[in-house]
Coordinates of C-alpha atoms in Angstrom, one line a residue:
M1 CA -21.7 9.7 12.1
A2 CA -24.3 7.2 12.4
A3 CA -24.0 3.7 11.4
A4 CA -25.4 0.4 13.1
C5 CA -22.7 -2.1 14.4
L6 CA -23.7 -5.5 12.4
F7 CA -20.9 -7.9 11.7
A8 CA -22.8 -10.7 13.6
L9 CA -20.9 -13.3 11.2
A10 CA -17.5 -14.2 12.9
A11 CA -14.5 -15.2 10.6
A12 CA -14.6 -18.5 11.2
G13 CA -17.8 -20.9 11.6
A14 CA -20.4 -18.4 10.1
P15 CA -23.9 -20.1 9.5
S16 CA -25.4 -21.2 5.9
L17 CA -26.1 -17.8 4.1
D18 CA -28.4 -19.2 1.2
R19 CA -31.4 -17.6 1.7
G20 CA -33.4 -16.0 -0.6
D21 CA -33.6 -16.6 -4.4
G22 CA -32.0 -14.2 -6.8
V23 CA -29.6 -12.5 -3.7
H24 CA -27.1 -10.2 -5.3
L25 CA -24.2 -8.6 -3.7
V26 CA -21.8 -6.0 -5.2
L27 CA -18.3 -5.7 -4.1
A28 CA -16.4 -2.7 -5.3
T29 CA -12.4 -2.8 -5.7
G30 CA -9.2 -1.1 -7.1
L31 CA -7.1 -3.0 -9.3
D32 CA -5.9 -6.6 -8.7
L33 CA -2.2 -6.4 -9.3
S34 CA -2.0 -10.2 -9.6
A35 CA -4.5 -10.1 -12.4
G36 CA -2.6 -10.8 -15.9
R37 CA -1.3 -14.4 -16.2
D38 CA -4.7 -15.6 -14.9
A39 CA -7.9 -13.7 -13.7
G40 CA -6.2 -12.5 -10.5
V41 CA -6.6 -14.1 -7.0
Y42 CA -9.1 -11.5 -5.7
L43 CA -11.7 -13.4 -8.7
R44 CA -10.6 -16.4 -7.5
L45 CA -11.5 -16.3 -4.1
I46 CA -15.3 -14.7 -5.0
E47 CA -15.6 -17.7 -6.9
Q48 CA -14.6 -20.0 -4.1
W49 CA -17.6 -18.1 -2.2
D50 CA -19.9 -18.4 -5.0
F51 CA -19.5 -21.9 -5.3
A52 CA -20.3 -22.7 -1.5
H53 CA -23.3 -20.1 -1.7
P54 CA -25.2 -21.1 -4.9
R55 CA -28.2 -18.7 -4.1
V56 CA -25.9 -15.8 -3.7
T57 CA -24.4 -14.4 -6.8
V58 CA -21.5 -11.8 -5.9
D59 CA -20.8 -9.1 -8.9
T60 CA -17.3 -7.5 -8.8
V61 CA -17.0 -3.9 -9.9
Q62 CA -13.5 -3.2 -10.7
L63 CA -12.6 0.6 -10.1
S64 CA -9.8 3.0 -11.7
G65 CA -6.4 1.4 -11.0
N66 CA -5.6 5.1 -9.6
T67 CA -6.5 5.6 -5.8
D68 CA -7.7 9.0 -6.5
H69 CA -10.2 8.1 -8.9
Q70 CA -11.1 5.1 -6.9
R71 CA -12.0 7.0 -4.2
A72 CA -13.6 10.1 -6.1
Q73 CA -15.8 7.0 -7.6
L74 CA -17.0 5.8 -4.5
V75 CA -17.7 9.0 -3.2
A76 CA -20.0 9.8 -5.9
D77 CA -21.4 6.7 -5.7
A78 CA -22.3 6.7 -1.8
Q79 CA -23.7 10.3 -2.5
S80 CA -26.0 9.1 -4.6
A81 CA -29.6 8.3 -4.0
D82 CA -29.0 4.6 -4.9
M83 CA -25.6 3.5 -3.2
P84 CA -24.8 0.2 -5.4
F85 CA -22.1 -1.5 -3.3
D86 CA -22.6 -3.7 -0.6
I87 CA -19.1 -3.9 0.3
V88 CA -16.2 -1.2 -0.6
N89 CA -12.7 -2.3 -0.4
I90 CA -10.9 0.7 0.6
D91 CA -7.4 2.1 1.3
N92 CA -6.9 2.4 4.8
Q93 CA -6.4 6.4 4.9
W94 CA -10.4 6.6 3.6
T95 CA -11.9 5.1 6.8
A96 CA -12.4 8.2 8.9
E97 CA -13.9 10.0 5.9
F98 CA -16.1 6.8 5.2
A99 CA -17.4 6.5 9.1
E100 CA -17.8 9.9 9.8
Q101 CA -20.0 10.4 6.4
G102 CA -21.8 7.3 7.6
W103 CA -21.1 5.4 4.6
V104 CA -19.7 2.1 6.4
R105 CA -20.9 -0.2 9.1
E106 CA -19.0 -0.4 12.8
V107 CA -17.2 -3.8 13.0
D108 CA -17.3 -5.4 16.3
P109 CA -13.7 -6.8 17.2
A110 CA -14.5 -9.7 18.9
E111 CA -16.6 -11.1 16.0
V112 CA -14.1 -10.5 13.4
G113 CA -11.3 -12.0 15.3
A114 CA -9.5 -8.6 15.7
D115 CA -6.5 -10.1 17.3
R116 CA -5.9 -12.3 14.2
F117 CA -4.5 -9.1 12.5
L118 CA -1.6 -7.1 12.3
E119 CA -1.7 -4.4 14.6
P120 CA -0.9 -1.8 12.3
A121 CA -3.4 -2.6 9.9
W122 CA -6.0 -3.1 12.7
E123 CA -5.5 0.2 13.9
A124 CA -5.7 1.8 10.6
V125 CA -9.5 1.2 10.1
C126 CA -10.0 3.1 13.7
Y127 CA -12.2 6.2 14.0
E128 CA -13.4 8.0 16.7
D129 CA -12.7 4.7 18.7
A130 CA -14.6 2.6 16.6
H131 CA -13.4 0.3 13.8
W132 CA -15.1 0.6 10.6
A133 CA -13.8 -2.4 8.2
V134 CA -11.8 -5.6 8.3
P135 CA -8.2 -5.5 7.1
F136 CA -7.9 -7.6 3.6
I137 CA -4.1 -6.5 2.2
S138 CA -1.3 -5.0 4.4
D139 CA 1.3 -3.3 2.8
V140 CA 4.2 -1.1 3.6
G141 CA 7.1 0.9 1.4
L142 CA 10.0 -1.2 0.3
L143 CA 13.9 -0.2 -1.1
F144 CA 14.4 -2.4 -4.3
Y145 CA 17.8 -2.5 -5.5
R146 CA 20.2 -4.2 -8.2
A147 CA 21.7 -7.1 -6.0
D148 CA 23.9 -7.8 -8.7
L149 CA 25.9 -4.1 -8.3
L150 CA 26.7 -4.3 -4.7
E151 CA 30.1 -5.0 -3.9
E152 CA 32.0 -6.0 -0.9
G153 CA 31.6 -3.3 2.2
D154 CA 28.1 -2.2 1.0
E155 CA 25.7 -2.0 3.7
P156 CA 21.7 -1.4 3.5
P157 CA 21.1 2.7 3.9
A158 CA 20.5 3.6 7.2
D159 CA 18.8 7.2 6.1
W160 CA 18.0 8.9 2.4
A161 CA 21.3 10.6 1.9
E162 CA 22.8 7.0 2.1
V163 CA 20.0 5.7 -0.3
F164 CA 21.3 8.4 -3.0
D165 CA 24.5 7.9 -2.2
L166 CA 24.5 4.1 -2.8
A167 CA 22.4 4.5 -6.0
A168 CA 25.0 6.8 -7.4
L169 CA 28.3 4.2 -6.6
M170 CA 25.7 1.6 -8.5
V171 CA 25.3 3.9 -11.7
E172 CA 29.0 4.0 -11.6
R173 CA 29.7 0.4 -11.5
S174 CA 27.4 -0.2 -14.6
D175 CA 28.1 -1.2 -17.6
E176 CA 25.2 0.3 -19.1
P177 CA 23.9 3.9 -19.3
V178 CA 21.7 4.4 -16.3
H179 CA 19.8 6.4 -13.5
G180 CA 20.1 6.0 -10.0
Y181 CA 16.5 6.2 -8.4
A182 CA 12.9 6.5 -9.0
G183 CA 10.0 7.0 -6.7
Q184 CA 6.4 7.8 -7.4
Y185 CA 6.3 11.5 -7.7
A186 CA 3.5 12.2 -10.1
D187 CA 0.8 14.7 -8.9
Y188 CA -1.1 12.2 -7.0
E189 CA -1.5 10.2 -3.7
G190 CA 2.0 8.3 -4.1
L191 CA 3.6 11.5 -4.2
V192 CA 2.4 12.4 -0.5
V193 CA 3.6 8.9 0.5
N194 CA 7.0 9.4 -0.8
A195 CA 7.5 12.4 0.8
L196 CA 5.9 11.5 4.0
E197 CA 8.5 8.5 4.0
L198 CA 11.6 10.9 3.2
V199 CA 10.2 13.0 6.1
W200 CA 10.0 10.0 8.8
G201 CA 13.3 8.7 7.2
A202 CA 15.1 12.3 8.8
G203 CA 13.7 11.1 12.3
T204 CA 11.1 13.6 12.1
Q205 CA 7.8 12.7 13.3
P206 CA 5.3 15.3 11.6
I207 CA 2.3 14.5 12.6
E208 CA 0.5 15.0 16.3
G209 CA -2.0 12.6 16.7
G210 CA -3.7 10.2 14.4
G211 CA -1.2 7.4 15.1
E212 CA -1.8 4.8 17.9
D213 CA -5.2 4.7 20.3
C214 CA -7.2 5.7 17.3
A215 CA -6.3 9.4 17.9
T216 CA -7.3 12.0 15.0
A217 CA -4.7 14.0 13.4
E218 CA -4.5 17.4 14.8
R219 CA -1.7 19.2 13.3
V220 CA 1.4 18.7 11.3
G221 CA 4.6 20.4 11.2
D222 CA 8.3 20.2 9.8
L223 CA 6.9 18.5 6.7
S224 CA 9.6 20.2 4.6
T225 CA 12.4 18.6 6.9
G226 CA 13.7 15.3 5.1
L227 CA 12.8 17.0 1.6
Q228 CA 16.7 18.1 1.0
P229 CA 18.4 14.9 0.1
L230 CA 15.9 14.3 -2.4
V231 CA 16.0 17.9 -3.9
E232 CA 20.1 17.3 -3.9
A233 CA 19.7 13.8 -5.7
I234 CA 17.3 15.5 -8.4
R235 CA 19.9 18.4 -8.9
D236 CA 22.9 16.1 -9.2
G237 CA 20.8 13.7 -11.9
V238 CA 20.8 10.5 -9.5
V239 CA 17.0 10.6 -9.6
H240 CA 15.6 9.6 -13.1
P241 CA 14.5 12.6 -14.8
G242 CA 10.7 11.2 -15.8
V243 CA 9.8 10.7 -12.1
L244 CA 7.6 13.6 -12.0
T245 CA 4.7 11.6 -14.1
D246 CA 5.6 8.1 -12.5
A247 CA 3.2 6.2 -10.3
E248 CA 4.0 3.0 -9.4
D249 CA 4.1 0.8 -12.4
D250 CA 6.0 3.2 -14.4
T251 CA 8.7 2.9 -11.4
R252 CA 8.5 -0.5 -11.8
A253 CA 9.0 -0.7 -15.5
R254 CA 12.1 1.6 -15.2
F255 CA 13.5 -0.8 -12.6
R256 CA 12.9 -3.8 -14.6
S257 CA 14.1 -2.7 -17.9
G258 CA 17.4 -1.4 -16.3
E259 CA 17.0 2.3 -16.4
V260 CA 17.4 2.8 -12.8
V261 CA 19.3 0.6 -9.6
M262 CA 17.0 1.8 -7.0
M263 CA 13.3 2.0 -6.8
R264 CA 10.6 2.4 -4.1
N265 CA 8.0 0.5 -4.3
W266 CA 5.1 -1.7 -2.5
P267 CA 5.7 -5.6 -1.5
Q268 CA 3.6 -7.0 -4.7
A269 CA 6.2 -5.5 -7.0
V270 CA 8.3 -8.7 -6.0
E271 CA 6.4 -10.6 -7.8
G272 CA 5.7 -8.1 -10.6
L273 CA 9.0 -8.2 -11.4
S274 CA 9.3 -11.8 -12.7
V275 CA 5.9 -11.7 -14.2
E276 CA 4.4 -9.6 -16.9
Q277 CA 1.5 -9.7 -19.4
G278 CA 0.4 -12.9 -18.4
R279 CA 2.9 -14.8 -19.1
E280 CA 6.8 -15.9 -17.4
N281 CA 9.6 -14.1 -19.3
T282 CA 13.1 -15.6 -19.8
G283 CA 15.9 -13.2 -19.1
T284 CA 14.2 -11.1 -15.8
L285 CA 15.3 -10.2 -12.8
A286 CA 15.9 -12.8 -10.5
F287 CA 14.7 -12.5 -6.7
A288 CA 18.1 -12.4 -4.2
G289 CA 16.0 -12.1 -1.3
W290 CA 15.7 -9.5 1.8
H291 CA 19.3 -7.7 2.3
G292 CA 20.1 -10.0 -0.8
G293 CA 23.8 -9.3 -1.8
F294 CA 24.6 -7.2 1.1
G295 CA 27.4 -9.2 2.9
E296 CA 27.9 -11.5 0.2
D297 CA 30.5 -12.6 -2.2
P298 CA 29.7 -10.7 -5.3
E299 CA 31.0 -13.6 -7.5
E300 CA 27.8 -15.5 -5.9
I301 CA 25.2 -13.3 -7.0
E302 CA 23.4 -13.9 -9.9
E303 CA 23.2 -11.5 -12.7
P304 CA 20.7 -9.6 -13.5
S305 CA 19.2 -9.7 -9.6
F306 CA 17.5 -7.6 -7.4
G307 CA 17.1 -7.6 -3.5
V308 CA 14.4 -5.8 -1.1
T309 CA 14.9 -3.9 2.1
E310 CA 13.6 -1.5 4.5
L311 CA 12.9 2.2 3.8
P312 CA 14.7 4.5 5.8
G313 CA 11.1 5.6 6.8
A314 CA 8.2 3.6 5.2
A315 CA 4.5 4.5 4.9
L316 CA 1.9 2.2 5.9
G317 CA -0.2 1.0 3.2
G318 CA -3.0 -1.1 2.9
Q319 CA -6.8 -1.9 2.2
S320 CA -9.7 -3.3 4.0
L321 CA -13.3 -4.5 3.4
A322 CA -16.5 -2.1 4.7
V323 CA -19.9 -3.1 4.5
T324 CA -22.0 0.1 3.6
T325 CA -24.8 1.2 5.3
A326 CA -26.8 0.8 1.7
S327 CA -26.6 -2.6 1.9
E328 CA -30.0 -4.5 1.7
H329 CA -28.1 -8.0 2.8
P330 CA -25.5 -6.7 5.4
E331 CA -25.1 -10.4 7.1
L332 CA -24.7 -11.9 3.7
A333 CA -22.1 -9.1 2.9
A334 CA -20.4 -10.0 6.4
G335 CA -20.0 -13.3 5.1
L336 CA -18.3 -12.8 2.1
V337 CA -16.0 -10.6 4.3
A338 CA -15.5 -13.4 6.6
H339 CA -14.1 -15.4 4.0
L340 CA -12.1 -12.7 2.3
T341 CA -10.2 -12.4 5.5
S342 CA -9.9 -15.9 6.5
E343 CA -6.9 -17.9 6.6
R344 CA -7.3 -19.8 3.3
S345 CA -8.0 -16.7 1.5
Q346 CA -5.3 -14.6 3.2
R347 CA -2.7 -17.5 2.5
Q348 CA -4.0 -17.4 -1.2
L349 CA -3.4 -13.6 -1.5
R350 CA 0.0 -14.0 0.1
D351 CA 0.9 -16.6 -2.6
A352 CA 0.2 -13.8 -5.2
G353 CA 2.6 -11.4 -3.9
Y354 CA 0.4 -9.6 -1.7
A355 CA 1.4 -8.9 2.0
P356 CA -1.4 -10.7 4.2
A357 CA -3.4 -8.5 7.0
L358 CA -3.2 -11.8 9.2
S359 CA -0.4 -11.8 11.4
G360 CA 0.2 -15.3 11.5
L361 CA 0.7 -15.9 8.1
Y362 CA 4.3 -14.4 8.1
F363 CA 5.6 -17.3 9.7
D364 CA 3.9 -20.5 8.1
E365 CA 5.3 -23.9 7.5
T366 CA 3.9 -24.3 4.3
V367 CA 6.4 -22.0 3.0
A368 CA 9.4 -23.9 1.8
E369 CA 12.1 -21.6 0.7
P370 CA 14.3 -20.2 3.4
R371 CA 14.8 -17.3 1.5
D372 CA 11.1 -16.7 1.2
H373 CA 10.8 -17.5 5.3
I374 CA 13.3 -14.6 5.7
Y375 CA 11.8 -12.3 3.5
L376 CA 8.4 -13.0 5.0
G377 CA 9.5 -11.9 8.4
S378 CA 11.5 -9.2 7.9
L379 CA 8.6 -7.9 5.5
R380 CA 6.5 -8.3 8.8
G381 CA 9.1 -6.4 10.6
A382 CA 8.3 -3.6 8.4
I383 CA 4.7 -3.3 8.3
L384 CA 5.0 -3.2 12.2
A385 CA 7.8 -0.4 11.9
A386 CA 5.6 1.7 9.1
E387 CA 4.2 5.0 10.0
P388 CA 0.6 5.9 9.1
R389 CA -1.0 8.6 7.3
P390 CA -2.9 11.0 9.2
R391 CA -5.9 9.8 10.5
T392 CA -8.5 12.5 9.4
P393 CA -12.1 12.5 8.0
Y394 CA -10.0 15.8 5.5
Y395 CA -7.4 13.6 4.5
T396 CA -8.1 13.8 0.6
A397 CA -8.0 17.5 1.1
F398 CA -4.7 17.0 3.3
S399 CA -3.3 15.0 0.5
E400 CA -4.1 17.4 -2.3
E401 CA -2.5 20.3 -0.7
L402 CA 0.3 18.6 0.0
R403 CA 0.8 17.2 -3.2
D404 CA 0.1 20.4 -4.9
Q405 CA 2.6 22.6 -3.2
L406 CA 5.5 19.6 -3.2
H407 CA 4.9 18.8 -7.1
D408 CA 5.1 23.0 -7.7
H409 CA 8.5 22.7 -5.7
L410 CA 10.0 19.7 -7.4
S411 CA 9.1 20.5 -11.0
P412 CA 11.5 23.2 -13.1
P413 CA 12.8 26.0 -12.4
G414 CA 13.2 23.6 -9.3
P415 CA 13.6 21.7 -7.1
V416 CA 13.7 23.9 -4.1
V417 CA 12.6 22.9 -0.7
P418 CA 9.4 24.3 0.1
S419 CA 8.9 27.2 2.9
T420 CA 8.5 25.8 6.5
E421 CA 6.3 28.1 7.6
Q422 CA 3.8 28.5 4.9
F423 CA 4.0 24.8 3.9
D424 CA 2.8 23.8 7.6
D425 CA 0.1 26.7 7.8
E426 CA -1.9 25.9 4.8
L427 CA -1.9 22.3 5.6
N428 CA -3.2 22.9 9.3
E429 CA -5.8 24.6 7.5
V430 CA -7.4 21.9 5.9
L431 CA -6.4 19.3 8.7
R432 CA -8.8 21.9 10.6
G433 CA -11.3 21.3 7.7
G434 CA -11.1 24.7 6.5

């Protein structure tokens, strides 16, 4: 693991970067989920920096919308003789791998203003007692539900059994033939996230190391614990039968269309439920807010509407910006990262539906609606309480092993809960680099 620490431009007060003619920076990023109704917030932020630095051109390379395909493309380019990217927007669980391989430069906490960021977002980019990227977007799994199908006495579910029980009750109250719940159970990274959330929701901490203090994950155990409520909900028909091929967009489409009354998704889906295909829609779901509908008079709830609440065990998500060791213009690249993680840029990300990485933007006097104040404050609390995935340079191998086993056990003739001993032994072999 070798990379020079070069992040000499702080997030505020960066000097002029207009050096040389025809300088190009290349930024690789996954899909901007806000794009559709216009070019999207990512492109707007890049254009703002371009305008202030006329001698520097930023080319944005949009990678696949599939997380696994994004990483595969980035790794292939990083291993090539001519790495084309100056900045990479990486999912936080890849940080250890990219640092271990020497593909990204170390970040100086003082120079990027580390104390501005939500603590879990900053810890997520730590590996071997150093930081390797700057938090760009925070994320956390949330529970979405049809607020107009709640009744007096309903309470936010405290565990996964209560999630599926409430979903079943809401199905009985619906006038339409619907299913109860949808998550992301296709054979990709989303399945790993959904499974870990079930385990954490059962009160189990399956990962030794890999949490706070920049520790690397040492082993996992009891990963089968917590899967039983999902298995029973699939058997009972509470879970939509199509979820074994579903990713986030599929789940959102099922919820939006009324196929299901509950789903697990990321915060950006709040915005996405009311905007589709680049235009405002009439007759869409109204946002009832955090815990919307719980403890309220059912007659007062708009139909149809949705609310959000914390999951019984939520995974930490998020993306961060890293300057590559291959960049010929690392100071320029650091300046662009400083712009993208500035308060002004982060506020625009928040207003586009993303969870910002800056802690202070969850309590902001520029937000007018009391409902939105409550939502943002509660979202911040959910991020602070979220669980990180294992910190390890072998994370991708761990993810692939976990999802292979889970998908097989959830698919017909199942679903069945995997054997704990075999499950854990094979995953721990992968964590050791085997």
